[in-house]
Amino acid sequence: MSKPVVAIVGRPNVGKSTLFNVLAGEMISIVKDTPGVTRDRIYADVSWLDQDFTLIDTGGIEPESSDIILSQMREQAQIAIDTADVIIFITDVRQGLVDADSKVADMLRRARKPVILAVNKVDNFDKFMPDVYEFYNLGIGDPNPVSASSRLGIGDLLDAVVSYFPEKTEEEEEDERPRVAIVGKPNVGKSSIINKLLGENRVIVSDIAGTTRDAIDTEIVHDGREYVFIDTAGLRRKSKIKEELERYSIIRTVTAVERADVVLMVIDAVEGVTEQDAKIAGIAHERGKGVIIVVNKWDAIEKNDKTMREYEGKIRNVLSYMPYAEIMYISAKTGQRIHKLFEMIDMVIENQSLRIATGVLNEIMTEAVAMQQPPSDKGKRLKLYYITQVSVKPPTFVIFVNDKELMHFSYTRYLENKIREAFGFRGTSLKFFIRERKEKEK
């Protein structure tokens, strides 16, 4: 089941970012960056009651003049309409209702997506309520008075948001088909890969009804197994501003990756691996998805016996934070190795769902500790008591230790490598949580 996506839309200076940060918890501002992943704070994971969702800030460039503001807001609203399940439209009680608000409200109303109207900067409910009522004139339902900076009304706002999330249906729970997202920069050949896979498998493309996103879901049957491919190449919006377009494609990527089990990260062989590729791959890494790096247009590369090794070196270097990712060299044009994709997808999904018995894990850990002593600090040595796997997709482990502070990142990485040596886990990230247990609890 993929998480719902909620987007925030609003004029400059009405408090979009403040609201975003409050909803995302303090987490966001002090997020520990994954090495190699630059972070535009566009999205965050939010939990409210028992609901988890992905929050997206559509903001971005803050323009000067009012007509540019309107066109920017329309662009943002369009992004929200295309990608989100629920939209938070934020206005400012102190500036009152302005023309741009009404025009954007018209767009949102026509989109037939649930819109929650938030009226911000209401620090005193008694005093400002008459001004809040004015926002009924937008015709998009009840205004929710909030103050993002004083954190007033946030709970009610979130209650309103999650009330629109779909009930988890039996059908969704049981959809076991592997979901594969094809991501990458524009023009790297994402659609041609899907078309080639379709051509080989002769399936009628159906846009699955009821998907709110504009990512196009394509069902492909291969060797009797059904796969759902999520393609983000669906929309090409003409945008005057390169940054907006990049931001837009990243938002699209987040929503596609969110719904996938395995991500095919497509790179153009001729162009090589770029900074933006690293940004896109970072999203899949952070979300703990299976990752296959697909180098397309391999037919266009002059080769000798070292080409592939040198090429792999470059990719591993730029995407150094995901050494587990599988790499494949294909050509959608000639069909070279394209049928091998399914074998690779199956393998990665199997690894994503692999469960390891606790006894076996502890044997590996004991052996690893014997081979390389855990770090110590000021005479205190790290002790590892116990390891167990708590979930899959991605495989997630909890390690109980005497002192969390002593468990350095590098030692966790060392244990991860030992576990990978034993079980492979090719193509999937592993997550580790470190928990403290005092000596006396043991």
GROMACS .gro file of C-alpha atoms in nm:
model
  442
    1MET     CA    1   0.000   0.000   0.000
    2SER     CA    2   0.156   0.332  -0.101
    3LYS     CA    3   0.133   0.634   0.120
    4PRO     CA    4  -0.103   0.919   0.030
    5VAL     CA    5   0.058   1.239  -0.094
    6VAL     CA    6  -0.042   1.579   0.044
    7ALA     CA    7   0.071   1.902  -0.124
    8ILE     CA    8   0.081   2.257   0.010
    9VAL     CA    9  -0.010   2.543  -0.224
   10GLY     CA   10  -0.025   2.915  -0.151
   11ARG     CA   11   0.102   3.263  -0.231
   12PRO     CA   12   0.449   3.378  -0.126
   13ASN     CA   13   0.478   3.485   0.240
   14VAL     CA   14   0.157   3.327   0.364
   15GLY     CA   15   0.361   3.075   0.565
   16LYS     CA   16   0.395   2.768   0.340
   17SER     CA   17   0.741   2.678   0.465
   18THR     CA   18   0.655   2.742   0.828
   19LEU     CA   19   0.355   2.513   0.798
   20PHE     CA   20   0.565   2.257   0.612
   21ASN     CA   21   0.827   2.255   0.888
   22VAL     CA   22   0.570   2.235   1.167
   23LEU     CA   23   0.388   1.943   1.002
   24ALA     CA   24   0.712   1.767   0.923
   25GLY     CA   25   0.822   1.806   1.284
   26GLU     CA   26   1.159   1.956   1.355
   27MET     CA   27   1.309   1.664   1.168
   28ILE     CA   28   1.338   1.842   0.843
   29SER     CA   29   1.552   2.138   0.930
   30ILE     CA   30   1.816   1.921   1.090
   31VAL     CA   31   1.788   1.627   0.858
   32LYS     CA   32   2.112   1.430   0.843
   33ASP     CA   33   2.197   1.433   0.477
   34THR     CA   34   2.280   1.105   0.311
   35PRO     CA   35   2.628   1.154   0.166
   36GLY     CA   36   2.595   1.249  -0.197
   37VAL     CA   37   2.230   1.344  -0.176
   38THR     CA   38   2.175   1.715  -0.197
   39ARG     CA   39   1.851   1.812  -0.041
   40ASP     CA   40   1.607   2.064  -0.156
   41ARG     CA   41   1.353   2.040   0.121
   42ILE     CA   42   1.064   1.941  -0.099
   43TYR     CA   43   0.914   1.645   0.077
   44ALA     CA   44   0.889   1.492   0.423
   45ASP     CA   45   0.728   1.190   0.585
   46VAL     CA   46   0.455   1.283   0.828
   47SER     CA   47   0.258   1.065   1.070
   48TRP     CA   48  -0.068   1.174   1.224
   49LEU     CA   49  -0.261   0.937   1.452
   50ASP     CA   50  -0.221   0.606   1.268
   51GLN     CA   51  -0.186   0.758   0.922
   52ASP     CA   52   0.141   0.809   0.736
   53PHE     CA   53   0.168   1.036   0.437
   54THR     CA   54   0.422   1.219   0.224
   55LEU     CA   55   0.403   1.597   0.245
   56ILE     CA   56   0.517   1.801  -0.053
   57ASP     CA   57   0.596   2.171  -0.061
   58THR     CA   58   0.524   2.296  -0.412
   59GLY     CA   59   0.678   2.639  -0.342
   60GLY     CA   60   1.011   2.729  -0.484
   61ILE     CA   61   1.098   3.053  -0.651
   62GLU     CA   62   0.937   3.357  -0.494
   63PRO     CA   63   0.863   3.600  -0.778
   64GLU     CA   64   0.847   3.978  -0.751
   65SER     CA   65   0.550   4.111  -0.944
   66SER     CA   66   0.190   4.010  -0.889
   67ASP     CA   67   0.118   3.871  -1.237
   68ILE     CA   68   0.423   3.648  -1.213
   69ILE     CA   69   0.303   3.541  -0.870
   70LEU     CA   70  -0.025   3.430  -1.020
   71SER     CA   71   0.135   3.228  -1.300
   72GLN     CA   72   0.373   3.069  -1.051
   73MET     CA   73   0.086   2.980  -0.823
   74ARG     CA   74  -0.101   2.825  -1.111
   75GLU     CA   75   0.206   2.617  -1.190
   76GLN     CA   76   0.229   2.508  -0.826
   77ALA     CA   77  -0.141   2.431  -0.811
   78GLN     CA   78  -0.107   2.223  -1.126
   79ILE     CA   79   0.178   2.024  -0.973
   80ALA     CA   80  -0.035   1.965  -0.665
   81ILE     CA   81  -0.339   1.866  -0.870
   82ASP     CA   82  -0.132   1.621  -1.075
   83THR     CA   83   0.053   1.451  -0.794
   84ALA     CA   84  -0.135   1.487  -0.466
   85ASP     CA   85  -0.426   1.298  -0.313
   86VAL     CA   86  -0.516   1.590  -0.087
   87ILE     CA   87  -0.423   1.959  -0.127
   88ILE     CA   88  -0.372   2.210   0.154
   89PHE     CA   89  -0.443   2.559   0.021
   90ILE     CA   90  -0.295   2.815   0.258
   91THR     CA   91  -0.405   3.180   0.281
   92ASP     CA   92  -0.325   3.468   0.516
   93VAL     CA   93  -0.590   3.616   0.747
   94ARG     CA   94  -0.396   3.943   0.782
   95GLN     CA   95  -0.368   4.011   0.411
   96GLY     CA   96  -0.728   3.898   0.369
   97LEU     CA   97  -0.869   3.747   0.055
   98VAL     CA   98  -0.677   3.858  -0.255
   99ASP     CA   99  -0.742   3.813  -0.623
  100ALA     CA  100  -0.471   3.551  -0.673
  101ASP     CA  101  -0.631   3.336  -0.401
  102SER     CA  102  -0.963   3.335  -0.585
  103LYS     CA  103  -0.808   3.248  -0.920
  104VAL     CA  104  -0.613   2.957  -0.776
  105ALA     CA  105  -0.922   2.843  -0.584
  106ASP     CA  106  -1.107   2.823  -0.918
  107MET     CA  107  -0.839   2.593  -1.053
  108LEU     CA  108  -0.841   2.373  -0.745
  109ARG     CA  109  -1.219   2.354  -0.743
  110ARG     CA  110  -1.231   2.234  -1.102
  111ALA     CA  111  -0.971   1.964  -1.030
  112ARG     CA  112  -1.215   1.771  -0.812
  113LYS     CA  113  -0.942   1.680  -0.564
  114PRO     CA  114  -1.005   1.723  -0.191
  115VAL     CA  115  -0.885   2.069  -0.090
  116ILE     CA  116  -0.837   2.175   0.272
  117LEU     CA  117  -0.844   2.552   0.311
  118ALA     CA  118  -0.605   2.674   0.582
  119VAL     CA  119  -0.622   3.037   0.693
  120ASN     CA  120  -0.286   3.111   0.854
  121LYS     CA  121  -0.163   3.366   1.110
  122VAL     CA  122  -0.475   3.337   1.327
  123ASP     CA  123  -0.294   3.386   1.659
  124ASN     CA  124  -0.611   3.475   1.841
  125PHE     CA  125  -0.923   3.285   1.744
  126ASP     CA  126  -1.175   3.523   1.907
  127LYS     CA  127  -1.025   3.828   1.746
  128PHE     CA  128  -0.977   3.693   1.394
  129MET     CA  129  -1.278   3.466   1.341
  130PRO     CA  130  -1.486   3.729   1.154
  131ASP     CA  131  -1.195   3.769   0.909
  132VAL     CA  132  -1.167   3.393   0.873
  133TYR     CA  133  -1.531   3.367   0.762
  134GLU     CA  134  -1.452   3.590   0.465
  135PHE     CA  135  -1.266   3.293   0.312
  136TYR     CA  136  -1.592   3.103   0.267
  137ASN     CA  137  -1.619   3.323  -0.045
  138LEU     CA  138  -1.353   3.109  -0.215
  139GLY     CA  139  -1.616   2.836  -0.244
  140ILE     CA  140  -1.385   2.551  -0.150
  141GLY     CA  141  -1.536   2.457   0.183
  142ASP     CA  142  -1.477   2.546   0.546
  143PRO     CA  143  -1.175   2.761   0.626
  144ASN     CA  144  -0.953   2.605   0.895
  145PRO     CA  145  -0.802   2.875   1.116
  146VAL     CA  146  -0.439   2.796   1.203
  147SER     CA  147  -0.126   2.966   1.322
  148ALA     CA  148   0.173   2.779   1.186
  149SER     CA  149   0.421   2.981   1.393
  150SER     CA  150   0.228   2.937   1.721
  151ARG     CA  151   0.115   2.584   1.628
  152LEU     CA  152  -0.252   2.657   1.682
  153GLY     CA  153  -0.520   2.456   1.501
  154ILE     CA  154  -0.266   2.217   1.348
  155GLY     CA  155  -0.435   1.907   1.492
  156ASP     CA  156  -0.773   2.000   1.347
  157LEU     CA  157  -0.609   2.075   1.013
  158LEU     CA  158  -0.444   1.731   1.006
  159ASP     CA  159  -0.771   1.563   1.108
  160ALA     CA  160  -0.933   1.728   0.807
  161VAL     CA  161  -0.648   1.615   0.579
  162VAL     CA  162  -0.649   1.248   0.682
  163SER     CA  163  -1.029   1.228   0.668
  164TYR     CA  164  -0.990   1.224   0.288
  165PHE     CA  165  -0.743   0.934   0.276
  166PRO     CA  166  -0.889   0.624   0.114
  167GLU     CA  167  -0.984   0.337   0.342
  168LYS     CA  168  -0.741   0.052   0.298
  169THR     CA  169  -0.940  -0.194   0.091
  170GLU     CA  170  -0.898  -0.571   0.079
  171GLU     CA  171  -0.814  -0.544  -0.286
  172GLU     CA  172  -0.521  -0.312  -0.230
  173GLU     CA  173  -0.385  -0.522   0.052
  174GLU     CA  174  -0.383  -0.824  -0.175
  175ASP     CA  175  -0.228  -0.670  -0.484
  176GLU     CA  176   0.095  -0.865  -0.473
  177ARG     CA  177   0.213  -0.767  -0.820
  178PRO     CA  178   0.564  -0.625  -0.823
  179ARG     CA  179   0.556  -0.249  -0.878
  180VAL     CA  180   0.844  -0.107  -1.074
  181ALA     CA  181   0.902   0.267  -1.110
  182ILE     CA  182   1.105   0.388  -1.406
  183VAL     CA  183   1.278   0.712  -1.310
  184GLY     CA  184   1.552   0.932  -1.449
  185LYS     CA  185   1.607   1.265  -1.616
  186PRO     CA  186   1.399   1.362  -1.920
  187ASN     CA  187   1.506   1.202  -2.250
  188VAL     CA  188   1.707   0.912  -2.111
  189GLY     CA  189   1.467   0.666  -2.276
  190LYS     CA  190   1.225   0.574  -1.997
  191SER     CA  191   0.927   0.544  -2.228
  192SER     CA  192   1.117   0.353  -2.495
  193ILE     CA  193   1.212   0.095  -2.235
  194ILE     CA  194   0.848   0.045  -2.141
  195ASN     CA  195   0.746   0.030  -2.507
  196LYS     CA  196   1.015  -0.227  -2.578
  197LEU     CA  197   0.907  -0.439  -2.281
  198LEU     CA  198   0.549  -0.409  -2.399
  199GLY     CA  199   0.646  -0.500  -2.753
  200GLU     CA  200   0.818  -0.815  -2.637
  201ASN     CA  201   0.529  -0.911  -2.415
  202ARG     CA  202   0.239  -0.799  -2.633
  203VAL     CA  203   0.010  -0.672  -2.363
  204ILE     CA  204  -0.267  -0.426  -2.408
  205VAL     CA  205  -0.167  -0.115  -2.220
  206SER     CA  206  -0.434  -0.021  -1.976
  207ASP     CA  207  -0.426   0.293  -1.772
  208ILE     CA  208  -0.545   0.146  -1.448
  209ALA     CA  209  -0.860   0.329  -1.351
  210GLY     CA  210  -0.864   0.512  -1.023
  211THR     CA  211  -0.500   0.613  -1.011
  212THR     CA  212  -0.510   0.974  -0.910
  213ARG     CA  213  -0.153   1.037  -1.015
  214ASP     CA  214  -0.059   1.117  -1.367
  215ALA     CA  215   0.220   0.862  -1.360
  216ILE     CA  216   0.094   0.606  -1.605
  217ASP     CA  217   0.066   0.253  -1.474
  218THR     CA  218   0.123  -0.016  -1.732
  219GLU     CA  219   0.057  -0.384  -1.670
  220ILE     CA  220   0.304  -0.617  -1.834
  221VAL     CA  221   0.291  -0.996  -1.814
  222HIS     CA  222   0.622  -1.179  -1.851
  223ASP     CA  223   0.651  -1.557  -1.816
  224GLY     CA  224   0.309  -1.569  -1.657
  225ARG     CA  225   0.390  -1.311  -1.388
  226GLU     CA  226   0.221  -0.972  -1.383
  227TYR     CA  227   0.420  -0.656  -1.320
  228VAL     CA  228   0.299  -0.298  -1.284
  229PHE     CA  229   0.534  -0.040  -1.435
  230ILE     CA  230   0.497   0.315  -1.308
  231ASP     CA  231   0.623   0.559  -1.566
  232THR     CA  232   0.684   0.921  -1.473
  233ALA     CA  233   0.738   1.029  -1.831
  234GLY     CA  234   0.365   1.085  -1.873
  235LEU     CA  235   0.362   1.461  -1.853
  236ARG     CA  236   0.583   1.710  -2.023
  237ARG     CA  237   0.482   2.047  -1.894
  238LYS     CA  238   0.619   2.348  -2.073
  239SER     CA  239   0.785   2.551  -1.805
  240LYS     CA  240   0.975   2.871  -1.853
  241ILE     CA  241   1.190   2.813  -1.553
  242LYS     CA  242   1.441   2.533  -1.552
  243GLU     CA  243   1.450   2.511  -1.173
  244GLU     CA  244   1.074   2.478  -1.157
  245LEU     CA  245   1.086   2.198  -1.410
  246GLU     CA  246   1.358   2.020  -1.218
  247ARG     CA  247   1.169   2.061  -0.895
  248TYR     CA  248   0.856   1.941  -1.068
  249SER     CA  249   1.023   1.628  -1.201
  250ILE     CA  250   1.162   1.556  -0.855
  251ILE     CA  251   0.815   1.580  -0.702
  252ARG     CA  252   0.691   1.343  -0.971
  253THR     CA  253   0.976   1.106  -0.891
  254VAL     CA  254   0.899   1.109  -0.518
  255THR     CA  255   0.537   1.009  -0.583
  256ALA     CA  256   0.635   0.732  -0.826
  257VAL     CA  257   0.909   0.593  -0.602
  258GLU     CA  258   0.671   0.600  -0.305
  259ARG     CA  259   0.443   0.352  -0.482
  260ALA     CA  260   0.713   0.117  -0.612
  261ASP     CA  261   0.892  -0.191  -0.480
  262VAL     CA  262   1.180  -0.162  -0.722
  263VAL     CA  263   1.314   0.148  -0.892
  264LEU     CA  264   1.481   0.136  -1.233
  265MET     CA  265   1.711   0.436  -1.239
  266VAL     CA  266   1.771   0.505  -1.607
  267ILE     CA  267   2.095   0.676  -1.710
  268ASP     CA  268   2.192   0.787  -2.060
  269ALA     CA  269   2.511   0.599  -2.150
  270VAL     CA  270   2.633   0.874  -2.381
  271GLU     CA  271   2.582   1.150  -2.127
  272GLY     CA  272   2.714   0.950  -1.831
  273VAL     CA  273   2.601   0.972  -1.471
  274THR     CA  274   2.519   1.327  -1.353
  275GLU     CA  275   2.449   1.523  -1.038
  276GLN     CA  276   2.076   1.517  -1.109
  277ASP     CA  277   2.092   1.137  -1.145
  278ALA     CA  278   2.242   1.127  -0.796
  279LYS     CA  279   1.958   1.341  -0.664
  280ILE     CA  280   1.694   1.115  -0.818
  281ALA     CA  281   1.865   0.793  -0.708
  282GLY     CA  282   1.894   0.940  -0.358
  283ILE     CA  283   1.516   0.947  -0.328
  284ALA     CA  284   1.493   0.573  -0.393
  285HIS     CA  285   1.778   0.511  -0.148
  286GLU     CA  286   1.616   0.717   0.125
  287ARG     CA  287   1.287   0.541   0.075
  288GLY     CA  288   1.457   0.201   0.111
  289LYS     CA  289   1.351   0.071  -0.231
  290GLY     CA  290   1.519  -0.192  -0.445
  291VAL     CA  291   1.739  -0.016  -0.701
  292ILE     CA  292   1.862  -0.121  -1.044
  293ILE     CA  293   2.072   0.128  -1.236
  294VAL     CA  294   1.988   0.086  -1.602
  295VAL     CA  295   2.242   0.231  -1.841
  296ASN     CA  296   2.044   0.283  -2.162
  297LYS     CA  297   2.175   0.357  -2.517
  298TRP     CA  298   2.471   0.123  -2.452
  299ASP     CA  299   2.475   0.050  -2.825
  300ALA     CA  300   2.591   0.407  -2.886
  301ILE     CA  301   2.914   0.366  -2.688
  302GLU     CA  302   3.246   0.282  -2.851
  303LYS     CA  303   3.375  -0.012  -2.652
  304ASN     CA  304   3.692  -0.198  -2.572
  305ASP     CA  305   3.756  -0.467  -2.310
  306LYS     CA  306   3.778  -0.208  -2.030
  307THR     CA  307   3.476   0.007  -2.113
  308MET     CA  308   3.226  -0.158  -1.885
  309ARG     CA  309   3.460  -0.168  -1.588
  310GLU     CA  310   3.557   0.197  -1.623
  311TYR     CA  311   3.193   0.295  -1.666
  312GLU     CA  312   3.090   0.106  -1.357
  313GLY     CA  313   3.368   0.282  -1.163
  314LYS     CA  314   3.222   0.620  -1.256
  315ILE     CA  315   2.870   0.523  -1.156
  316ARG     CA  316   2.982   0.375  -0.823
  317ASN     CA  317   3.177   0.690  -0.756
  318VAL     CA  318   2.886   0.930  -0.810
  319LEU     CA  319   2.634   0.700  -0.639
  320SER     CA  320   2.875   0.601  -0.363
  321TYR     CA  321   2.602   0.594  -0.098
  322MET     CA  322   2.430   0.299  -0.269
  323PRO     CA  323   2.697   0.037  -0.340
  324TYR     CA  324   2.428  -0.233  -0.326
  325ALA     CA  325   2.252  -0.110  -0.642
  326GLU     CA  326   2.265  -0.350  -0.938
  327ILE     CA  327   2.387  -0.213  -1.272
  328MET     CA  328   2.267  -0.323  -1.614
  329TYR     CA  329   2.372  -0.210  -1.961
  330ILE     CA  330   2.091  -0.215  -2.216
  331SER     CA  331   1.967  -0.058  -2.533
  332ALA     CA  332   1.596   0.005  -2.570
  333LYS     CA  333   1.660   0.079  -2.935
  334THR     CA  334   1.822  -0.254  -3.028
  335GLY     CA  335   1.657  -0.452  -2.748
  336GLN     CA  336   1.996  -0.557  -2.614
  337ARG     CA  337   1.963  -0.732  -2.272
  338ILE     CA  338   1.618  -0.583  -2.225
  339HIS     CA  339   1.454  -0.917  -2.141
  340LYS     CA  340   1.713  -0.963  -1.864
  341LEU     CA  341   1.542  -0.680  -1.675
  342PHE     CA  342   1.270  -0.912  -1.547
  343GLU     CA  343   1.520  -1.159  -1.398
  344MET     CA  344   1.694  -0.872  -1.225
  345ILE     CA  345   1.364  -0.726  -1.094
  346ASP     CA  346   1.260  -1.066  -0.958
  347MET     CA  347   1.593  -1.110  -0.784
  348VAL     CA  348   1.582  -0.764  -0.624
  349ILE     CA  349   1.225  -0.814  -0.503
  350GLU     CA  350   1.320  -1.146  -0.353
  351ASN     CA  351   1.608  -0.980  -0.167
  352GLN     CA  352   1.382  -0.697  -0.053
  353SER     CA  353   1.151  -0.951   0.109
  354LEU     CA  354   1.418  -1.181   0.250
  355ARG     CA  355   1.384  -1.270   0.619
  356ILE     CA  356   1.680  -1.405   0.814
  357ALA     CA  357   1.638  -1.616   1.127
  358THR     CA  358   1.750  -1.442   1.446
  359GLY     CA  359   1.981  -1.727   1.544
  360VAL     CA  360   2.171  -1.703   1.217
  361LEU     CA  361   2.199  -1.324   1.240
  362ASN     CA  362   2.346  -1.348   1.590
  363GLU     CA  363   2.602  -1.604   1.474
  364ILE     CA  364   2.714  -1.364   1.201
  365MET     CA  365   2.731  -1.077   1.449
  366THR     CA  366   2.931  -1.276   1.705
  367GLU     CA  367   3.178  -1.379   1.437
  368ALA     CA  368   3.207  -1.022   1.306
  369VAL     CA  369   3.273  -0.888   1.657
  370ALA     CA  370   3.542  -1.152   1.710
  371MET     CA  371   3.713  -1.050   1.387
  372GLN     CA  372   3.702  -0.676   1.445
  373GLN     CA  373   3.675  -0.536   1.795
  374PRO     CA  374   3.396  -0.285   1.846
  375PRO     CA  375   3.508   0.076   1.902
  376SER     CA  376   3.567   0.216   2.251
  377ASP     CA  377   3.578   0.565   2.389
  378LYS     CA  378   3.739   0.686   2.715
  379GLY     CA  379   3.789   0.329   2.830
  380LYS     CA  380   3.429   0.226   2.763
  381ARG     CA  381   3.389  -0.040   2.495
  382LEU     CA  382   3.083  -0.092   2.280
  383LYS     CA  383   2.907  -0.422   2.351
  384LEU     CA  384   2.666  -0.576   2.105
  385TYR     CA  385   2.409  -0.794   2.276
  386TYR     CA  386   2.167  -0.906   2.014
  387ILE     CA  387   2.043  -0.848   1.658
  388THR     CA  388   1.706  -0.926   1.506
  389GLN     CA  389   1.523  -0.851   1.181
  390VAL     CA  390   1.202  -0.658   1.237
  391SER     CA  391   1.067  -0.604   0.885
  392VAL     CA  392   1.114  -0.639   0.509
  393LYS     CA  393   1.092  -0.406   0.208
  394PRO     CA  394   1.360  -0.298   0.293
  395PRO     CA  395   1.504  -0.558   0.531
  396THR     CA  396   1.529  -0.376   0.865
  397PHE     CA  397   1.733  -0.484   1.166
  398VAL     CA  398   1.752  -0.377   1.527
  399ILE     CA  399   2.082  -0.410   1.714
  400PHE     CA  400   2.081  -0.393   2.094
  401VAL     CA  401   2.397  -0.240   2.243
  402ASN     CA  402   2.520  -0.107   2.577
  403ASP     CA  403   2.580   0.247   2.452
  404LYS     CA  404   2.432   0.399   2.137
  405GLU     CA  405   2.691   0.676   2.125
  406LEU     CA  406   2.968   0.420   2.077
  407MET     CA  407   2.802   0.256   1.778
  408HIS     CA  408   2.976   0.445   1.502
  409PHE     CA  409   2.834   0.463   1.153
  410SER     CA  410   3.142   0.279   1.026
  411TYR     CA  411   3.088  -0.017   1.258
  412THR     CA  412   2.724  -0.046   1.148
  413ARG     CA  413   2.849  -0.041   0.789
  414TYR     CA  414   3.099  -0.316   0.878
  415LEU     CA  415   2.820  -0.537   1.016
  416GLU     CA  416   2.605  -0.460   0.713
  417ASN     CA  417   2.886  -0.581   0.487
  418LYS     CA  418   2.916  -0.903   0.688
  419ILE     CA  419   2.542  -0.966   0.655
  420ARG     CA  420   2.562  -0.895   0.281
  421GLU     CA  421   2.856  -1.134   0.245
  422ALA     CA  422   2.640  -1.408   0.392
  423PHE     CA  423   2.307  -1.335   0.221
  424GLY     CA  424   2.377  -1.112  -0.076
  425PHE     CA  425   2.084  -0.874  -0.047
  426ARG     CA  426   2.184  -0.746  -0.391
  427GLY     CA  427   1.986  -0.450  -0.514
  428THR     CA  428   1.828  -0.349  -0.184
  429SER     CA  429   1.932  -0.115   0.094
  430LEU     CA  430   1.931  -0.244   0.450
  431LYS     CA  431   1.816  -0.036   0.744
  432PHE     CA  432   1.963  -0.060   1.094
  433PHE     CA  433   1.824   0.078   1.418
  434ILE     CA  434   2.045   0.086   1.725
  435ARG     CA  435   1.874   0.044   2.063
  436GLU     CA  436   2.034   0.076   2.403
  437ARG     CA  437   1.997  -0.183   2.677
  438LYS     CA  438   2.153  -0.116   3.014
  439GLU     CA  439   2.362  -0.394   3.165
  440LYS     CA  440   2.104  -0.462   3.436
  441GLU     CA  441   1.818  -0.508   3.189
  442LYS     CA  442   2.005  -0.777   3.006
   0.00000   0.00000   0.00000
